[in-house]
Amino acid sequence: MNDAELYQSSNALQKRDACQCLEEFAATIKWKNSGDRIIDIGCGDGSVTTNILKKYLPHNYKEIVGCDISEEMVRFANEKHSNFDTKFIVLDIEGKLPEALRRSFDHAVSFYTLHWIKHQESAFSNIYDLLSEGGDCLLMFIGHMPVYDVYRLLARTKRWRYWLKDVDRYVSPYHDSQEPEKEIKRMMEKIGFTNVDVKSKHSSYVYDSIEAVKKAVKAVNPFKIPKEMYHIFMEDYVNILRDMRFIEPVNNNTDGSVHVRFSYSLLVVSAKK
Ligand code: SAH
């Protein structure tokens, strides 16, 4: 998922959820109200950072840094959205944290990113280390999402077994958890976070055509399916959606139009250092 142009044009769900999360929780962030420094982890194309997050910051914040593991995303974000107080850098939140970034931020936020990360404890420790004393974080990521079940079903088929062999690498670490809230709270308290609050929120999103689903799936597809096979992959994907009854006819089924409904849960975490 390195295609920033494509992501930018098909991330309506992610944008809606970032907005809802900030609407609900931005007021609970303890802004310093002068000179706040904020890092957005997994900023992607930078549009949520600049068009959504910024609206919720105190007007006299000092700096926003968006970071992402993808060089292409960071290049795109810098071209489109950087200015005197906003910049984008390459950083793997699961990797070794550069010394210069330690204790550099008053607030860390992250939207739709941490479910990509296998070593959760490394990422959360790095978030802790990015924060200055008294800093806080607001993190939102996927808990349970039926799309992962679609991937797993495809991975069991003869046709896709090879291409989706590492399917579990891309499934949220919390997809199969019974009590993700407790798991995350325990991990964060062990790292040293205080005031840890983890909520699981149910949500759903309706795409108004199969084409819209295909575009959204393509924008976040982690599998290296050969180009010439991709349309068959998508056909098989849509057939599974149909079997799982995610596709609903609309307009009394007269004109063939459909809605595709995804129900999923998001984890929203806030904590202090
Ligand atoms: N926050 C944006 C983008 C979410 S897409 C939004 O809400 O629209 C998820 C992003 O996480 C992708 O751009 C991906 O490159 C990034 N990402 C995945 N693994 C990462 C890691 N280990 N460190 C930093 N960013 C990562």
mmCIF file of C-alpha atoms and ligand atoms in Angstrom:
data_model
loop_
_atom_site.group_PDB
_atom_site.id
_atom_site.type_symbol
_atom_site.label_atom_id
_atom_site.label_comp_id
_atom_site.label_asym_id
_atom_site.label_seq_id
_atom_site.Cartn_x
_atom_site.Cartn_y
_atom_site.Cartn_z
ATOM 1 C CA MET A 1 0.000 0.000 0.000
ATOM 2 C CA ASN A 2 2.409 2.630 -1.219
ATOM 3 C CA ASP A 3 0.205 4.350 -3.759
ATOM 4 C CA ALA A 4 -0.421 7.746 -2.187
ATOM 5 C CA GLU A 5 -2.541 9.053 -5.098
ATOM 6 C CA LEU A 6 -4.830 6.038 -4.922
ATOM 7 C CA TYR A 7 -4.996 6.103 -1.122
ATOM 8 C CA GLN A 8 -5.859 9.807 -1.183
ATOM 9 C CA SER A 9 -8.852 9.157 -3.439
ATOM 10 C CA SER A 10 -10.233 6.094 -1.681
ATOM 11 C CA ASN A 11 -9.842 6.644 2.045
ATOM 12 C CA ALA A 12 -13.291 8.043 2.849
ATOM 13 C CA LEU A 13 -13.804 5.453 5.592
ATOM 14 C CA GLN A 14 -10.476 6.245 7.260
ATOM 15 C CA LYS A 15 -11.187 9.995 7.072
ATOM 16 C CA ARG A 16 -14.662 9.618 8.533
ATOM 17 C CA ASP A 17 -13.342 7.557 11.437
ATOM 18 C CA ALA A 18 -10.450 9.939 12.171
ATOM 19 C CA CYS A 19 -12.980 12.810 12.273
ATOM 20 C CA GLN A 20 -15.285 10.911 14.628
ATOM 21 C CA CYS A 21 -12.387 9.949 16.879
ATOM 22 C CA LEU A 22 -11.129 13.525 17.120
ATOM 23 C CA GLU A 23 -14.667 14.896 17.610
ATOM 24 C CA GLU A 24 -15.067 12.583 20.572
ATOM 25 C CA PHE A 25 -11.602 12.614 22.111
ATOM 26 C CA ALA A 26 -9.647 15.741 21.067
ATOM 27 C CA ALA A 27 -11.214 17.658 23.958
ATOM 28 C CA THR A 28 -9.742 15.160 26.425
ATOM 29 C CA ILE A 29 -6.186 15.863 25.219
ATOM 30 C CA LYS A 30 -4.337 18.137 27.618
ATOM 31 C CA TRP A 31 -3.134 20.806 25.203
ATOM 32 C CA LYS A 32 -0.432 23.124 26.529
ATOM 33 C CA ASN A 33 -2.106 25.826 24.445
ATOM 34 C CA SER A 34 1.185 27.264 23.360
ATOM 35 C CA GLY A 35 3.976 25.480 21.626
ATOM 36 C CA ASP A 36 2.434 21.998 21.436
ATOM 37 C CA ARG A 37 4.469 19.545 19.373
ATOM 38 C CA ILE A 38 2.473 16.726 17.789
ATOM 39 C CA ILE A 39 3.502 13.575 15.927
ATOM 40 C CA ASP A 40 1.078 11.704 13.658
ATOM 41 C CA ILE A 41 2.237 8.091 13.342
ATOM 42 C CA GLY A 42 1.490 6.402 10.016
ATOM 43 C CA CYS A 43 0.465 9.646 8.329
ATOM 44 C CA GLY A 44 0.042 8.044 4.887
ATOM 45 C CA ASP A 45 -0.610 10.655 2.198
ATOM 46 C CA GLY A 46 -0.757 13.391 4.886
ATOM 47 C CA SER A 47 -4.347 14.404 4.205
ATOM 48 C CA VAL A 48 -5.711 13.351 7.606
ATOM 49 C CA THR A 49 -2.775 15.125 9.289
ATOM 50 C CA THR A 50 -3.356 18.407 7.517
ATOM 51 C CA ASN A 51 -7.034 18.502 6.643
ATOM 52 C CA ILE A 52 -8.481 16.849 9.738
ATOM 53 C CA LEU A 53 -6.054 16.724 12.681
ATOM 54 C CA LYS A 54 -5.029 20.376 12.312
ATOM 55 C CA LYS A 55 -8.605 21.541 12.883
ATOM 56 C CA TYR A 56 -8.505 20.118 16.398
ATOM 57 C CA LEU A 57 -5.168 21.611 17.467
ATOM 58 C CA PRO A 58 -4.854 24.798 19.510
ATOM 59 C CA HIS A 59 -4.139 27.658 17.083
ATOM 60 C CA ASN A 60 -0.688 28.337 18.525
ATOM 61 C CA TYR A 61 0.770 24.842 18.316
ATOM 62 C CA LYS A 62 4.453 24.731 17.442
ATOM 63 C CA GLU A 63 4.957 21.823 15.114
ATOM 64 C CA ILE A 64 3.336 18.800 13.507
ATOM 65 C CA VAL A 65 5.474 15.950 12.293
ATOM 66 C CA GLY A 66 3.828 13.199 10.261
ATOM 67 C CA CYS A 67 5.805 9.976 10.012
ATOM 68 C CA ASP A 68 5.373 6.883 7.894
ATOM 69 C CA ILE A 69 7.375 3.790 6.982
ATOM 70 C CA SER A 70 6.667 4.368 3.287
ATOM 71 C CA GLU A 71 9.085 6.707 1.519
ATOM 72 C CA GLU A 72 6.587 7.247 -1.244
ATOM 73 C CA MET A 73 3.849 8.320 1.154
ATOM 74 C CA VAL A 74 6.263 10.706 2.894
ATOM 75 C CA ARG A 75 7.452 12.217 -0.394
ATOM 76 C CA PHE A 76 3.835 12.757 -1.486
ATOM 77 C CA ALA A 77 2.833 14.218 1.895
ATOM 78 C CA ASN A 78 5.784 16.620 1.851
ATOM 79 C CA GLU A 79 4.984 17.744 -1.697
ATOM 80 C CA LYS A 80 1.306 18.323 -0.953
ATOM 81 C CA HIS A 81 1.117 19.339 2.667
ATOM 82 C CA SER A 82 4.398 20.492 4.229
ATOM 83 C CA ASN A 83 4.878 24.084 5.324
ATOM 84 C CA PHE A 84 6.736 26.060 8.006
ATOM 85 C CA ASP A 85 5.157 24.137 10.901
ATOM 86 C CA THR A 86 4.351 20.817 9.249
ATOM 87 C CA LYS A 87 6.761 18.226 7.917
ATOM 88 C CA PHE A 88 6.762 14.532 7.106
ATOM 89 C CA ILE A 89 9.544 12.064 7.843
ATOM 90 C CA VAL A 90 10.247 8.397 7.207
ATOM 91 C CA LEU A 91 10.049 6.379 10.423
ATOM 92 C CA ASP A 92 9.283 2.747 11.177
ATOM 93 C CA ILE A 93 7.399 2.923 14.459
ATOM 94 C CA GLU A 94 8.257 -0.721 15.081
ATOM 95 C CA GLY A 95 12.005 -0.205 14.530
ATOM 96 C CA LYS A 96 14.835 1.479 16.403
ATOM 97 C CA LEU A 97 13.902 5.022 17.351
ATOM 98 C CA PRO A 98 16.457 7.697 16.322
ATOM 99 C CA GLU A 99 17.918 9.344 19.434
ATOM 100 C CA ALA A 100 16.994 12.823 18.150
ATOM 101 C CA LEU A 101 13.285 12.001 18.257
ATOM 102 C CA ARG A 102 13.166 10.810 21.855
ATOM 103 C CA ARG A 103 11.055 12.965 24.188
ATOM 104 C CA SER A 104 10.397 15.360 21.302
ATOM 105 C CA PHE A 105 6.592 15.495 21.312
ATOM 106 C CA ASP A 106 3.836 16.564 23.696
ATOM 107 C CA HIS A 107 1.220 14.518 21.861
ATOM 108 C CA ALA A 108 1.282 11.429 19.672
ATOM 109 C CA VAL A 109 -1.690 10.526 17.526
ATOM 110 C CA SER A 110 -2.172 7.685 15.101
ATOM 111 C CA PHE A 111 -5.076 6.749 12.865
ATOM 112 C CA TYR A 112 -5.589 3.466 11.029
ATOM 113 C CA THR A 113 -1.976 2.360 11.382
ATOM 114 C CA LEU A 114 -1.130 0.336 14.474
ATOM 115 C CA HIS A 115 -3.067 -2.746 13.296
ATOM 116 C CA TRP A 116 -0.355 -3.158 10.610
ATOM 117 C CA ILE A 117 2.230 -3.790 13.306
ATOM 118 C CA LYS A 118 3.189 -7.242 14.510
ATOM 119 C CA HIS A 119 5.473 -6.283 17.390
ATOM 120 C CA GLN A 120 2.938 -4.203 19.227
ATOM 121 C CA GLU A 121 5.120 -3.773 22.267
ATOM 122 C CA SER A 122 7.994 -2.282 20.228
ATOM 123 C CA ALA A 123 5.650 0.244 18.609
ATOM 124 C CA PHE A 124 3.999 1.246 21.879
ATOM 125 C CA SER A 125 7.405 1.543 23.607
ATOM 126 C CA ASN A 126 8.548 3.818 20.811
ATOM 127 C CA ILE A 127 5.424 5.942 21.187
ATOM 128 C CA TYR A 128 6.230 6.208 24.903
ATOM 129 C CA ASP A 129 9.794 7.250 24.069
ATOM 130 C CA LEU A 130 8.651 9.838 21.508
ATOM 131 C CA LEU A 131 6.680 11.621 24.237
ATOM 132 C CA SER A 132 8.052 14.170 26.663
ATOM 133 C CA GLU A 133 7.253 13.773 30.379
ATOM 134 C CA GLY A 134 3.525 14.442 30.870
ATOM 135 C CA GLY A 135 2.839 13.899 27.161
ATOM 136 C CA ASP A 136 -0.194 11.990 25.932
ATOM 137 C CA CYS A 137 -1.376 9.866 23.046
ATOM 138 C CA LEU A 138 -4.581 9.215 21.133
ATOM 139 C CA LEU A 139 -4.402 6.115 18.962
ATOM 140 C CA MET A 140 -7.084 4.563 16.786
ATOM 141 C CA PHE A 141 -6.696 1.320 14.884
ATOM 142 C CA ILE A 142 -8.611 -1.726 13.703
ATOM 143 C CA GLY A 143 -9.657 -4.407 16.154
ATOM 144 C CA HIS A 144 -11.962 -6.847 14.369
ATOM 145 C CA MET A 145 -12.629 -6.507 10.639
ATOM 146 C CA PRO A 146 -14.391 -9.099 8.441
ATOM 147 C CA VAL A 147 -12.107 -8.159 5.544
ATOM 148 C CA TYR A 148 -9.425 -10.216 7.296
ATOM 149 C CA ASP A 149 -11.706 -13.248 7.161
ATOM 150 C CA VAL A 150 -12.061 -12.694 3.428
ATOM 151 C CA TYR A 151 -8.269 -12.680 3.082
ATOM 152 C CA ARG A 152 -7.993 -15.839 5.175
ATOM 153 C CA LEU A 153 -10.605 -17.627 3.058
ATOM 154 C CA LEU A 154 -8.785 -16.612 -0.119
ATOM 155 C CA ALA A 155 -5.509 -17.802 1.404
ATOM 156 C CA ARG A 156 -7.009 -21.281 1.755
ATOM 157 C CA THR A 157 -7.857 -21.568 -1.940
ATOM 158 C CA LYS A 158 -5.527 -23.280 -4.372
ATOM 159 C CA ARG A 159 -5.465 -20.239 -6.639
ATOM 160 C CA TRP A 160 -4.386 -17.726 -3.972
ATOM 161 C CA ARG A 161 -2.534 -19.880 -1.424
ATOM 162 C CA TYR A 162 0.876 -18.903 -2.741
ATOM 163 C CA TRP A 163 0.220 -15.165 -3.071
ATOM 164 C CA LEU A 164 -1.440 -14.886 0.337
ATOM 165 C CA LYS A 165 0.929 -17.219 2.179
ATOM 166 C CA ASP A 166 1.824 -14.545 4.736
ATOM 167 C CA VAL A 167 -1.819 -13.533 5.260
ATOM 168 C CA ASP A 168 -1.557 -13.424 9.043
ATOM 169 C CA ARG A 169 1.236 -10.883 8.778
ATOM 170 C CA TYR A 170 -1.481 -8.424 7.682
ATOM 171 C CA VAL A 171 -4.324 -9.351 10.017
ATOM 172 C CA SER A 172 -4.817 -7.020 12.973
ATOM 173 C CA PRO A 173 -3.169 -8.517 16.071
ATOM 174 C CA TYR A 174 -6.529 -7.961 17.788
ATOM 175 C CA HIS A 175 -8.788 -9.530 15.130
ATOM 176 C CA ASP A 176 -9.078 -12.806 17.067
ATOM 177 C CA SER A 177 -8.806 -11.330 20.574
ATOM 178 C CA GLN A 178 -11.634 -11.820 23.023
ATOM 179 C CA GLU A 179 -10.577 -8.911 25.230
ATOM 180 C CA PRO A 180 -8.303 -6.611 23.248
ATOM 181 C CA GLU A 181 -8.982 -3.713 25.620
ATOM 182 C CA LYS A 182 -7.462 -5.604 28.558
ATOM 183 C CA GLU A 183 -4.525 -6.869 26.489
ATOM 184 C CA ILE A 184 -3.603 -3.389 25.311
ATOM 185 C CA LYS A 185 -4.052 -1.780 28.720
ATOM 186 C CA ARG A 186 -1.832 -4.410 30.347
ATOM 187 C CA MET A 187 0.881 -3.948 27.710
ATOM 188 C CA MET A 188 0.819 -0.154 27.961
ATOM 189 C CA GLU A 189 0.945 -0.107 31.753
ATOM 190 C CA LYS A 190 3.922 -2.470 31.630
ATOM 191 C CA ILE A 191 5.689 0.017 29.342
ATOM 192 C CA GLY A 192 5.012 2.826 31.837
ATOM 193 C CA PHE A 193 1.951 4.624 30.436
ATOM 194 C CA THR A 194 -0.562 5.921 32.978
ATOM 195 C CA ASN A 195 -4.257 6.856 32.687
ATOM 196 C CA VAL A 196 -4.636 4.187 30.017
ATOM 197 C CA ASP A 197 -8.119 4.053 28.558
ATOM 198 C CA VAL A 198 -8.935 1.579 25.780
ATOM 199 C CA LYS A 199 -12.334 1.480 24.131
ATOM 200 C CA SER A 200 -13.639 -0.856 21.485
ATOM 201 C CA LYS A 201 -16.120 0.892 19.188
ATOM 202 C CA HIS A 202 -18.418 -0.800 16.737
ATOM 203 C CA SER A 203 -18.827 0.868 13.422
ATOM 204 C CA SER A 204 -20.011 0.165 9.942
ATOM 205 C CA TYR A 205 -19.421 1.638 6.546
ATOM 206 C CA VAL A 206 -21.507 1.273 3.417
ATOM 207 C CA TYR A 207 -19.984 1.431 -0.051
ATOM 208 C CA ASP A 208 -22.518 2.261 -2.718
ATOM 209 C CA SER A 209 -21.066 0.069 -5.433
ATOM 210 C CA ILE A 210 -18.807 -2.907 -5.984
ATOM 211 C CA GLU A 211 -16.439 -0.587 -7.836
ATOM 212 C CA ALA A 212 -16.059 1.602 -4.741
ATOM 213 C CA VAL A 213 -15.184 -1.459 -2.662
ATOM 214 C CA LYS A 214 -12.640 -2.606 -5.227
ATOM 215 C CA LYS A 215 -10.934 0.781 -5.175
ATOM 216 C CA ALA A 216 -10.840 0.916 -1.369
ATOM 217 C CA VAL A 217 -9.444 -2.628 -1.180
ATOM 218 C CA LYS A 218 -6.800 -1.867 -3.807
ATOM 219 C CA ALA A 219 -5.647 1.200 -1.858
ATOM 220 C CA VAL A 220 -4.722 -0.913 1.165
ATOM 221 C CA ASN A 221 -3.963 -4.272 -0.462
ATOM 222 C CA PRO A 222 -0.742 -5.600 1.090
ATOM 223 C CA PHE A 223 -0.320 -8.627 -1.200
ATOM 224 C CA LYS A 224 1.980 -8.686 -4.191
ATOM 225 C CA ILE A 225 -0.498 -10.157 -6.657
ATOM 226 C CA PRO A 226 0.840 -10.082 -10.240
ATOM 227 C CA LYS A 227 -0.814 -7.284 -12.227
ATOM 228 C CA GLU A 228 -2.367 -9.632 -14.782
ATOM 229 C CA MET A 229 -4.029 -11.670 -11.996
ATOM 230 C CA TYR A 230 -5.313 -8.754 -9.954
ATOM 231 C CA HIS A 231 -8.746 -8.511 -11.592
ATOM 232 C CA ILE A 232 -9.369 -12.237 -10.955
ATOM 233 C CA PHE A 233 -8.280 -11.711 -7.354
ATOM 234 C CA MET A 234 -10.844 -8.961 -7.018
ATOM 235 C CA GLU A 235 -13.558 -11.109 -8.596
ATOM 236 C CA ASP A 236 -12.861 -13.889 -6.105
ATOM 237 C CA TYR A 237 -12.790 -11.320 -3.319
ATOM 238 C CA VAL A 238 -16.204 -9.968 -4.304
ATOM 239 C CA ASN A 239 -17.618 -13.496 -4.572
ATOM 240 C CA ILE A 240 -16.617 -14.123 -0.973
ATOM 241 C CA LEU A 241 -18.245 -10.843 0.065
ATOM 242 C CA ARG A 242 -21.385 -12.108 -1.648
ATOM 243 C CA ASP A 243 -21.205 -15.494 0.123
ATOM 244 C CA MET A 244 -20.717 -13.703 3.434
ATOM 245 C CA ARG A 245 -23.838 -11.640 2.672
ATOM 246 C CA PHE A 246 -22.105 -8.261 2.790
ATOM 247 C CA ILE A 247 -23.686 -7.264 -0.507
ATOM 248 C CA GLU A 248 -27.264 -5.992 -0.272
ATOM 249 C CA PRO A 249 -29.496 -5.187 -3.257
ATOM 250 C CA VAL A 250 -31.059 -1.711 -3.184
ATOM 251 C CA ASN A 251 -33.972 -0.013 -5.029
ATOM 252 C CA ASN A 252 -36.024 -3.204 -4.685
ATOM 253 C CA ASN A 253 -33.423 -4.928 -6.769
ATOM 254 C CA THR A 254 -34.799 -3.279 -9.954
ATOM 255 C CA ASP A 255 -31.676 -1.728 -11.402
ATOM 256 C CA GLY A 256 -28.997 -4.092 -10.092
ATOM 257 C CA SER A 257 -27.500 -1.517 -7.740
ATOM 258 C CA VAL A 258 -26.080 -2.736 -4.456
ATOM 259 C CA HIS A 259 -24.742 -1.598 -1.135
ATOM 260 C CA VAL A 260 -21.767 -3.276 0.456
ATOM 261 C CA ARG A 261 -21.762 -3.054 4.229
ATOM 262 C CA PHE A 262 -18.699 -3.649 6.399
ATOM 263 C CA SER A 263 -19.207 -3.898 10.155
ATOM 264 C CA TYR A 264 -16.054 -3.731 12.220
ATOM 265 C CA SER A 265 -14.600 -2.623 15.524
ATOM 266 C CA LEU A 266 -12.062 0.093 16.162
ATOM 267 C CA LEU A 267 -9.839 0.357 19.183
ATOM 268 C CA VAL A 268 -9.400 3.855 20.556
ATOM 269 C CA VAL A 269 -6.637 4.305 23.093
ATOM 270 C CA SER A 270 -5.697 7.308 25.169
ATOM 271 C CA ALA A 271 -2.909 7.406 27.726
ATOM 272 C CA LYS A 272 -0.331 9.623 29.403
ATOM 273 C CA LYS A 273 3.383 9.317 29.966
HETATM 274 N N1 SAH B 1 -3.192 7.923 9.095
HETATM 275 C C1 SAH B 1 -3.575 7.932 7.697
HETATM 276 C C2 SAH B 1 -2.984 6.771 6.918
HETATM 277 C C3 SAH B 1 -3.426 5.409 7.378
HETATM 278 S S1 SAH B 1 -2.882 4.147 6.265
HETATM 279 C C4 SAH B 1 -5.076 7.975 7.574
HETATM 280 O O1 SAH B 1 -5.761 7.862 8.598
HETATM 281 O O2 SAH B 1 -5.572 8.118 6.461
HETATM 282 C C5 SAH B 1 -1.658 3.328 7.252
HETATM 283 C C6 SAH B 1 -0.273 3.895 7.073
HETATM 284 O O3 SAH B 1 0.566 3.267 8.038
HETATM 285 C C7 SAH B 1 0.344 3.618 5.713
HETATM 286 O O4 SAH B 1 0.701 4.820 5.097
HETATM 287 C C8 SAH B 1 1.556 2.745 6.020
HETATM 288 O O5 SAH B 1 2.658 2.994 5.184
HETATM 289 C C9 SAH B 1 1.847 3.143 7.468
HETATM 290 N N2 SAH B 1 2.624 2.160 8.236
HETATM 291 C C10 SAH B 1 2.497 0.805 8.197
HETATM 292 N N3 SAH B 1 3.420 0.253 9.003
HETATM 293 C C11 SAH B 1 4.119 1.258 9.589
HETATM 294 C C12 SAH B 1 5.218 1.317 10.485
HETATM 295 N N4 SAH B 1 5.786 0.194 10.968
HETATM 296 N N5 SAH B 1 5.703 2.525 10.855
HETATM 297 C C13 SAH B 1 5.133 3.661 10.349
HETATM 298 N N6 SAH B 1 4.114 3.671 9.470
HETATM 299 C C14 SAH B 1 3.604 2.485 9.091
#
